[in-house]
Backbone as ProteinMPNN parsed JSONL, in Angstrom:
{"seq_chain_A": "VKAGAAEVEIGDEGVQFIKVTSLTQFGVDWIGVISIPWESVMKELNDTKFRTLLLGMLIVGGIKAFLETFRAYVQTKMIKRAVIPGMRQTLEDELSNQLRALTGCRSS", "coords_chain_A": {"N_chain_A": [[0.859, -1.197, -0.018], [0.6, 2.165, -0.911], [1.419, 5.375, 0.483], [-0.699, 8.262, 0.411], [-3.189, 10.486, -0.958], [-6.59, 10.69, -1.939], [-9.715, 10.952, -3.826], [-12.411, 8.86, -3.496], [-15.037, 6.739, -4.568], [-17.182, 4.951, -2.573], [-19.15, 2.424, -2.603], [-22.49, 2.635, -1.422], [-22.062, 4.741, 0.216], [-21.088, 6.976, -1.075], [-18.882, 9.587, -2.387], [-15.682, 9.752, -0.973], [-13.103, 11.375, 0.847], [-9.972, 10.156, 1.015], [-7.205, 9.449, 2.991], [-4.087, 7.941, 3.183], [-1.6, 6.756, 5.246], [1.646, 5.677, 6.011], [3.488, 4.084, 8.617], [6.375, 3.161, 10.407], [7.121, 1.594, 13.289], [8.774, 0.364, 16.098], [9.629, -1.86, 14.742], [7.36, -2.684, 13.368], [5.214, -2.4, 10.654], [2.889, -0.006, 10.126], [-0.303, 1.013, 8.86], [-2.163, 3.758, 8.305], [-5.494, 4.894, 7.849], [-7.547, 7.378, 6.779], [-10.864, 8.477, 6.456], [-13.08, 10.741, 5.039], [-16.3, 11.788, 4.589], [-17.409, 13.219, 1.495], [-19.731, 14.817, 1.434], [-19.902, 15.881, 4.097], [-17.722, 17.561, 4.238], [-18.218, 19.339, 2.158], [-20.661, 20.388, 2.852], [-20.101, 22.045, 5.046], [-18.479, 23.968, 3.638], [-20.299, 24.947, 1.754], [-22.206, 26.048, 3.439], [-20.807, 28.232, 4.537], [-19.917, 29.776, 2.358], [-21.575, 31.833, 1.241], [-21.804, 33.592, 3.338], [-19.158, 34.327, 3.685], [-18.699, 35.535, 1.168], [-20.519, 37.689, 1.319], [-19.421, 39.077, 3.519], [-16.92, 39.74, 2.47], [-17.751, 41.466, 0.333], [-18.809, 43.536, 1.831], [-16.588, 44.51, 3.163], [-14.987, 45.421, 1.009], [-16.846, 47.348, -0.004], [-16.835, 49.108, 2.205], [-14.127, 49.979, 2.208], [-14.064, 51.252, -0.285], [-16.012, 53.325, 0.143], [-14.601, 54.72, 2.204], [-12.334, 55.559, 0.72], [-13.554, 57.18, -1.224], [-14.647, 59.216, 0.377], [-12.327, 60.277, 1.496], [-11.035, 61.171, -0.899], [-12.842, 63.224, -1.663], [-12.643, 64.926, 0.57], [-9.823, 65.726, 0.345], [-9.888, 66.833, -2.21], [-11.631, 69.023, -1.672], [-10.144, 70.46, 0.191], [-7.936, 71.159, -1.349], [-9.133, 72.809, -3.293], [-9.955, 74.928, -1.651], [-7.518, 75.862, -0.626], [-5.734, 76.27, -2.82], [-6.989, 76.667, -5.401], [-9.123, 78.591, -5.135], [-7.83, 80.82, -3.884], [-6.017, 81.407, -5.957], [-7.787, 81.952, -8.103], [-8.964, 84.231, -6.986], [-6.843, 86.032, -6.795], [-6.171, 86.24, -9.559], [-8.598, 87.345, -10.483], [-8.638, 89.809, -9.131], [-6.358, 90.994, -10.246], [-7.086, 91.124, -12.921], [-9.329, 92.865, -12.709], [-8.116, 95.085, -11.738], [-6.408, 95.687, -13.956], [-8.402, 96.22, -15.887], [-9.65, 98.416, -14.712], [-7.586, 100.254, -14.802], [-7.331, 100.455, -17.501], [-9.678, 101.663, -18.183], [-9.528, 104.087, -16.847], [-7.269, 105.243, -17.878], [-4.804, 105.055, -16.715], [-1.449, 103.937, -16.303], [0.434, 101.027, -15.542], [3.445, 100.884, -13.595]], "CA_chain_A": [[0.034, 0.003, 0.022], [1.356, 3.442, -0.997], [0.851, 6.536, 1.165], [-1.153, 9.285, -0.474], [-4.514, 10.985, -0.762], [-7.452, 10.592, -3.155], [-11.137, 10.904, -3.69], [-12.845, 7.522, -3.873], [-16.415, 6.482, -4.33], [-17.288, 3.703, -1.873], [-20.517, 1.822, -2.542], [-23.625, 3.547, -1.122], [-21.62, 5.88, 1.06], [-20.742, 8.088, -1.913], [-17.517, 9.986, -2.518], [-14.978, 9.94, 0.262], [-11.715, 11.825, 0.832], [-9.186, 9.094, 1.678], [-5.725, 9.743, 3.234], [-3.351, 6.764, 3.634], [-0.312, 7.045, 5.833], [2.405, 4.474, 6.488], [4.363, 4.378, 9.754], [7.084, 2.014, 10.934], [7.514, 1.857, 14.645], [9.092, -0.868, 16.832], [9.762, -3.007, 13.76], [6.083, -3.028, 12.835], [4.731, -1.456, 9.578], [1.475, 0.388, 10.337], [-1.006, 1.747, 7.759], [-3.272, 4.561, 8.795], [-6.423, 5.297, 6.727], [-8.61, 8.341, 7.242], [-11.909, 8.655, 5.389], [-14.03, 11.78, 5.421], [-17.302, 11.933, 3.501], [-17.445, 14.441, 0.644], [-20.89, 15.679, 1.795], [-19.704, 16.622, 5.323], [-16.778, 18.618, 3.908], [-18.791, 20.34, 1.229], [-21.744, 21.057, 3.62], [-19.5, 23.236, 5.735], [-18.096, 25.032, 2.702], [-21.483, 25.529, 1.189], [-22.82, 26.885, 4.482], [-20.058, 29.465, 4.803], [-19.489, 30.543, 1.141], [-22.322, 33.081, 1.036], [-21.428, 34.517, 4.462], [-17.845, 34.835, 3.306], [-18.809, 36.443, 0.029], [-21.164, 38.912, 1.793], [-18.423, 39.791, 4.347], [-15.907, 40.323, 1.496], [-18.319, 42.562, -0.345], [-19.005, 44.639, 2.79], [-15.274, 45.075, 3.409], [-14.697, 46.123, -0.197], [-17.706, 48.565, -0.007], [-16.378, 50.014, 3.236], [-12.931, 50.584, 1.732], [-14.431, 52.171, -1.378], [-16.667, 54.482, 0.749], [-13.537, 55.507, 2.883], [-11.486, 56.244, -0.261], [-14.302, 58.258, -1.874], [-14.724, 60.3, 1.36], [-10.972, 60.871, 1.557], [-10.847, 61.895, -2.067], [-13.697, 64.44, -1.592], [-12.003, 65.778, 1.511], [-8.621, 66.241, -0.19], [-10.262, 67.74, -3.256], [-12.151, 70.267, -1.067], [-9.016, 71.205, 0.825], [-7.102, 71.698, -2.482], [-9.855, 73.941, -3.855], [-9.941, 76.051, -0.725], [-6.14, 76.393, -0.437], [-4.951, 76.59, -4.055], [-7.774, 77.101, -6.495], [-9.863, 79.807, -4.836], [-6.934, 81.998, -3.813], [-5.49, 81.662, -7.302], [-8.803, 82.607, -8.819], [-9.165, 85.513, -6.39], [-5.667, 86.815, -7.25], [-6.34, 86.517, -11.036], [-9.707, 88.283, -10.684], [-8.119, 91.131, -8.623], [-5.35, 91.529, -11.266], [-7.866, 91.463, -14.103], [-10.174, 93.966, -12.42], [-7.119, 96.207, -11.683], [-6.104, 96.063, -15.323], [-9.546, 96.851, -16.556], [-9.837, 99.767, -14.131], [-6.511, 101.142, -15.326], [-7.597, 100.723, -18.976], [-10.814, 102.649, -18.242], [-9.13, 105.413, -16.339], [-6.127, 105.706, -18.666], [-3.54, 104.944, -15.92], [-0.564, 102.846, -16.726], [1.186, 100.505, -14.372], [4.896, 101.127, -13.796]], "C_chain_A": [[0.871, 1.281, -0.022], [0.62, 4.531, -0.171], [0.404, 7.485, 0.132], [-2.56, 9.736, -0.115], [-5.302, 10.908, -2.055], [-8.902, 10.695, -2.787], [-11.621, 9.596, -4.254], [-14.325, 7.387, -3.646], [-16.529, 5.014, -3.74], [-18.795, 3.334, -1.731], [-21.611, 2.885, -2.375], [-23.213, 4.753, -0.33], [-21.237, 7.068, 0.231], [-19.255, 8.371, -1.964], [-16.88, 10.234, -1.191], [-13.595, 10.555, -0.016], [-10.951, 10.807, 1.595], [-7.757, 9.619, 1.806], [-5.147, 8.405, 3.776], [-1.961, 7.179, 4.058], [0.403, 5.778, 6.275], [3.333, 5.0, 7.647], [5.073, 3.062, 10.181], [7.587, 2.373, 12.319], [7.719, 0.471, 15.344], [9.171, -2.05, 15.926], [8.448, -3.382, 13.167], [5.682, -1.953, 11.836], [3.213, -1.19, 9.892], [0.968, 1.18, 9.096], [-2.156, 2.447, 8.402], [-4.183, 5.009, 7.638], [-7.423, 6.229, 7.414], [-9.562, 8.572, 6.104], [-12.824, 9.721, 5.864], [-15.018, 11.906, 4.246], [-17.282, 13.271, 2.848], [-18.629, 15.361, 1.156], [-20.597, 16.439, 3.089], [-18.687, 17.703, 5.109], [-17.466, 19.696, 3.139], [-19.982, 20.998, 1.911], [-21.221, 22.238, 4.347], [-19.058, 24.36, 4.83], [-19.302, 25.702, 2.085], [-22.217, 26.461, 2.129], [-22.131, 28.205, 4.683], [-19.783, 30.294, 3.591], [-20.263, 31.848, 0.969], [-22.036, 34.119, 2.118], [-20.064, 35.169, 4.13], [-17.884, 35.81, 2.174], [-19.442, 37.752, 0.46], [-20.125, 39.703, 2.602], [-17.392, 40.464, 3.399], [-16.43, 41.576, 0.811], [-18.5, 43.723, 0.567], [-17.66, 45.262, 3.071], [-14.873, 45.924, 2.211], [-15.534, 47.44, -0.335], [-17.258, 49.54, 0.992], [-15.079, 50.741, 2.82], [-13.178, 51.558, 0.602], [-15.073, 53.431, -0.78], [-15.569, 55.394, 1.463], [-12.759, 56.29, 1.812], [-12.206, 57.369, -0.981], [-14.417, 59.438, -0.948], [-13.398, 61.025, 1.488], [-10.652, 61.678, 0.291], [-11.585, 63.243, -2.082], [-13.067, 65.397, -0.587], [-10.701, 66.483, 0.967], [-8.92, 67.244, -1.333], [-10.786, 69.108, -2.758], [-11.09, 71.109, -0.554], [-8.189, 71.835, -0.294], [-7.805, 72.868, -3.088], [-9.787, 75.131, -2.958], [-8.527, 76.659, -0.561], [-5.405, 76.836, -1.665], [-5.808, 77.252, -5.138], [-8.477, 78.452, -6.258], [-8.945, 80.98, -4.635], [-6.305, 82.383, -5.164], [-6.522, 82.438, -8.13], [-9.052, 84.051, -8.287], [-8.096, 86.451, -6.886], [-5.855, 87.243, -8.7], [-7.5, 87.5, -11.282], [-9.34, 89.677, -10.228], [-7.209, 91.766, -9.692], [-6.143, 91.958, -12.483], [-8.753, 92.725, -13.889], [-9.226, 95.249, -12.317], [-6.742, 96.672, -13.063], [-7.207, 96.681, -16.07], [-9.83, 98.208, -15.98], [-8.771, 100.759, -14.677], [-6.719, 101.445, -16.773], [-8.687, 101.731, -19.103], [-10.439, 104.063, -17.827], [-7.891, 106.015, -17.084], [-4.807, 105.668, -17.868], [-2.788, 103.788, -16.408], [0.161, 102.345, -15.529], [2.65, 100.722, -14.611], [5.686, 99.921, -13.69]], "O_chain_A": [[1.783, 1.434, 0.791], [-0.609, 4.591, -0.138], [1.012, 7.563, -0.936], [-3.062, 9.383, 0.952], [-4.74, 11.044, -3.141], [-9.289, 10.554, -1.627], [-11.279, 9.249, -5.385], [-14.838, 7.868, -2.636], [-16.054, 4.038, -4.321], [-19.54, 3.849, -0.897], [-21.645, 3.887, -3.089], [-23.981, 5.71, -0.226], [-21.063, 8.142, 0.807], [-18.446, 7.506, -1.627], [-17.488, 10.881, -0.338], [-12.993, 10.253, -1.046], [-11.255, 10.594, 2.769], [-7.185, 10.158, 0.858], [-5.686, 7.831, 4.723], [-1.243, 7.862, 3.328], [-0.218, 4.896, 6.867], [3.843, 6.12, 7.643], [4.444, 2.01, 10.295], [8.362, 3.312, 12.503], [6.917, -0.447, 15.173], [8.804, -3.156, 16.322], [8.411, -4.392, 12.464], [5.788, -0.758, 12.113], [2.405, -2.119, 9.9], [1.714, 1.889, 8.421], [-3.035, 1.811, 8.983], [-3.705, 5.445, 6.591], [-8.029, 5.92, 8.44], [-9.168, 8.823, 4.965], [-13.319, 9.646, 6.988], [-14.631, 12.101, 3.094], [-17.161, 14.312, 3.493], [-18.451, 16.574, 1.271], [-21.018, 17.591, 3.186], [-18.785, 18.732, 5.777], [-17.304, 20.876, 3.451], [-20.297, 22.132, 1.55], [-21.803, 23.321, 4.293], [-19.214, 25.537, 5.154], [-19.311, 26.921, 1.914], [-22.766, 27.489, 1.732], [-22.786, 29.207, 4.97], [-19.432, 31.463, 3.751], [-19.68, 32.864, 0.592], [-22.025, 35.325, 1.874], [-19.869, 36.376, 4.279], [-17.177, 36.818, 2.2], [-18.992, 38.82, 0.044], [-19.972, 40.903, 2.376], [-17.065, 41.64, 3.563], [-15.739, 42.588, 0.696], [-18.354, 44.857, 0.111], [-17.594, 46.484, 3.21], [-14.451, 47.066, 2.398], [-15.009, 48.484, -0.724], [-17.276, 50.738, 0.707], [-14.934, 51.943, 3.041], [-12.538, 52.609, 0.552], [-14.694, 54.532, -1.178], [-15.598, 56.619, 1.35], [-12.541, 57.495, 1.942], [-11.6, 58.385, -1.322], [-14.302, 60.575, -1.404], [-13.36, 62.252, 1.578], [-10.061, 62.754, 0.385], [-11.019, 64.267, -2.466], [-12.967, 66.589, -0.875], [-10.536, 67.692, 1.132], [-8.323, 68.317, -1.423], [-10.462, 70.165, -3.3], [-11.063, 72.318, -0.785], [-7.781, 72.988, -0.156], [-7.151, 73.866, -3.39], [-9.583, 76.248, -3.432], [-8.397, 77.869, -0.376], [-4.529, 77.697, -1.58], [-5.414, 78.262, -5.721], [-8.416, 79.343, -7.106], [-9.226, 82.06, -5.155], [-6.098, 83.563, -5.449], [-6.196, 83.437, -8.771], [-9.318, 84.965, -9.068], [-8.399, 87.55, -7.35], [-5.725, 88.418, -9.043], [-7.419, 88.366, -12.153], [-9.704, 90.649, -10.89], [-7.317, 92.958, -9.979], [-5.908, 93.037, -13.027], [-8.896, 93.543, -14.798], [-9.582, 96.33, -12.785], [-6.74, 97.87, -13.348], [-6.976, 97.611, -16.842], [-10.229, 99.101, -16.727], [-9.055, 101.923, -14.96], [-6.357, 102.517, -17.257], [-8.664, 102.569, -20.005], [-10.933, 105.062, -18.351], [-7.556, 107.183, -16.892], [-3.8, 106.207, -18.326], [-3.344, 102.789, -16.864], [0.478, 103.098, -14.608], [3.071, 100.742, -15.767], [6.908, 99.969, -13.834]]}, "name": "protein", "num_of_chains": 1, "seq": "VKAGAAEVEIGDEGVQFIKVTSLTQFGVDWIGVISIPWESVMKELNDTKFRTLLLGMLIVGGIKAFLETFRAYVQTKMIKRAVIPGMRQTLEDELSNQLRALTGCRSS"}
C-alpha cells in the first residue's frame, strides 16, 4: 500500500476523501487510513461561502466608501487652499487692469 490521498467512491456511502499514511515503529509497519465523506466537507463549505462572500463585499464597499470620502476631503481642501486663492488673485489682477484701462492709468 502506498501513502497518499485521493477521492474515492465507496458503494452507497458516496464519494470519500481518503488519506493513507504509513508508519514504521518498533519494527512493525502500520498503515493509517482516514476517510471523510465528501458531503460533510462540502456542507460546511456551502454553508459558509455566502457569508464569506457577503463579508468580503462589505469590506470592499467600506474601503471604497472610505476612499471616496478621503478623495472628496482632499479635493475640497485643495480647492480652498490653491484654486480659490489663485482665482481671487487672477480676478483682482484682471479688475485692476480693466480699471487702469478705463481710467487711462498705466502701471509702472
